[in-house]
C-alpha angles and dihedrals in degrees: 000000000000123000112279113249112248115242116232113233113233119214129210129016124309111280092019117119116220121236096202111146096026134063119281105248090215092068123056129188092263107089090206092058112122094020119124115259092248091056092048090049092052091048091053092048091049090051093052092048091051091048091055102034105019130244119321108286138137110286115252117238090244092055093045090054091048092051092049091049092050091048091052093048091047090053090051091050091052096046103034099073093061095035124188117309116256118233089258092050092048091051091050092048092049092045092056094045092049090048089053091052088051092051091049088054091048091053091049090052088056091053094258105135127200117287134210088236090063101049095167096047097240095153088224103097115093131192134286094250138004140145087275095057117112106173144354118284138184117259094203089053092050091049092048091050091064094064108116089221086083087072088057090049091050089055090051090049088052088051091053089057094042094241114173136179110301095026117125128245127178123209118205105183143163122214092250096094108033089159092061091045091052092050093047095048093044091051092047093050092045088054091047095243123161106245133207113190125192117168140180113219103214114101137197120235115304092015127105090311104123112122094226095039111043123156097274090055092048093051092045092052091049091053093045090051092051095243096115135018100189118111122191119256089217142332136225125203094237122206123096112351090357089273098105095272111165096040133069130272086249090059093048090051091051092052093047090051094048092049091049091049089053092048095239119136122238124223117204132206131034096257093047093046093050092049093045091051093047091050092048092049093049091050092046096043097199127204088218137018115208113202115193123185129348106298113170095229092048097049101030123206101280108110092215088081088071088069091064113109116231119251134048114355129186133195092283088076094055093104089060096044096095120211103304135092092287090063092046092051093048091048089052088055095249115139114240126213100207112198111180113106094054097177091060093046091049092049093048096044096042101246115149112245093209139015135073117312111261126195099247139097128266117277106214122194111260124190090216091056091050091050091047090052091050091049091051091053091050090050090054092049094048101041101036107092106228101161142356129224116231133187 
């Protein structure tokens, strides 16, 4: 018999060509090839974590202590800028929030239900358009202006100027930001300041522009409820030329009627309003003038006033004050609290521009806090043992 012929073993399945001797095209050099994107993303994140903090291993006691210390210091850095509210600040915050609840109830009694534009039921957000509306306004700014933390900030502004009980503060306000006006008046009364209030009644969109709830009605309800005691010295209609220009005759009639019902006189015409305000300010001689909104008499018609930054201004800003009441006050040497560009003020002073009101102080950005945070991060990088070098 001859030797049986050996049978060659065939690999693979019938019809399948073998790739022995050359790379399998289904597997590249990248071990992550073929993995889903989510898996590759997790692998990348795990790699970065291990690079910074080392491979998974039980934390050493030294590192645990360092992490706890850094967490405690980070919490202090976050909380320290606002600080705890003083008793006076807490009272002002509560006063404003209670006043808002009262206004919401007053609106409901008039058949004005809650609106989506006033998510926290402050009673201080108007409508987009009405016969009382003078100009366009920002809804987010109006909503942010109702946060009671503004009352806390007003008290801290008063502190910066050293204002004490019995000192005089004048409020020159439009009806565009009734929330800011409420917070300012509540803070001033809580401090025991002597207050002069002069207001123009026209409002931009979402301000005090509801036909059945204009600014005189709001202020009357707040006094009747015991939340404020200040009554305006006089009103102007606002709008173009301080005669109600920009809104309808119907709107002007409504505002005249509401001022008359409150028993507050009206002054008409830009020239007359400017002179009446100047005379009232000279007689009152305030330690601070608070300017809220964009009333024509307050700002004037010189565009240079638009270069003024919002916030506390001293006499050094007089050359940029234009030709309105702001300029007159600065030239007299009275500090002016200019509240117009609310988004910028909120950002600078650390007031949240959205979100539910919380009983705490503003948390302004501070360069020292930023440097301290950077130093804390460097400390963690340097002192946290992530890897060891070996021979």
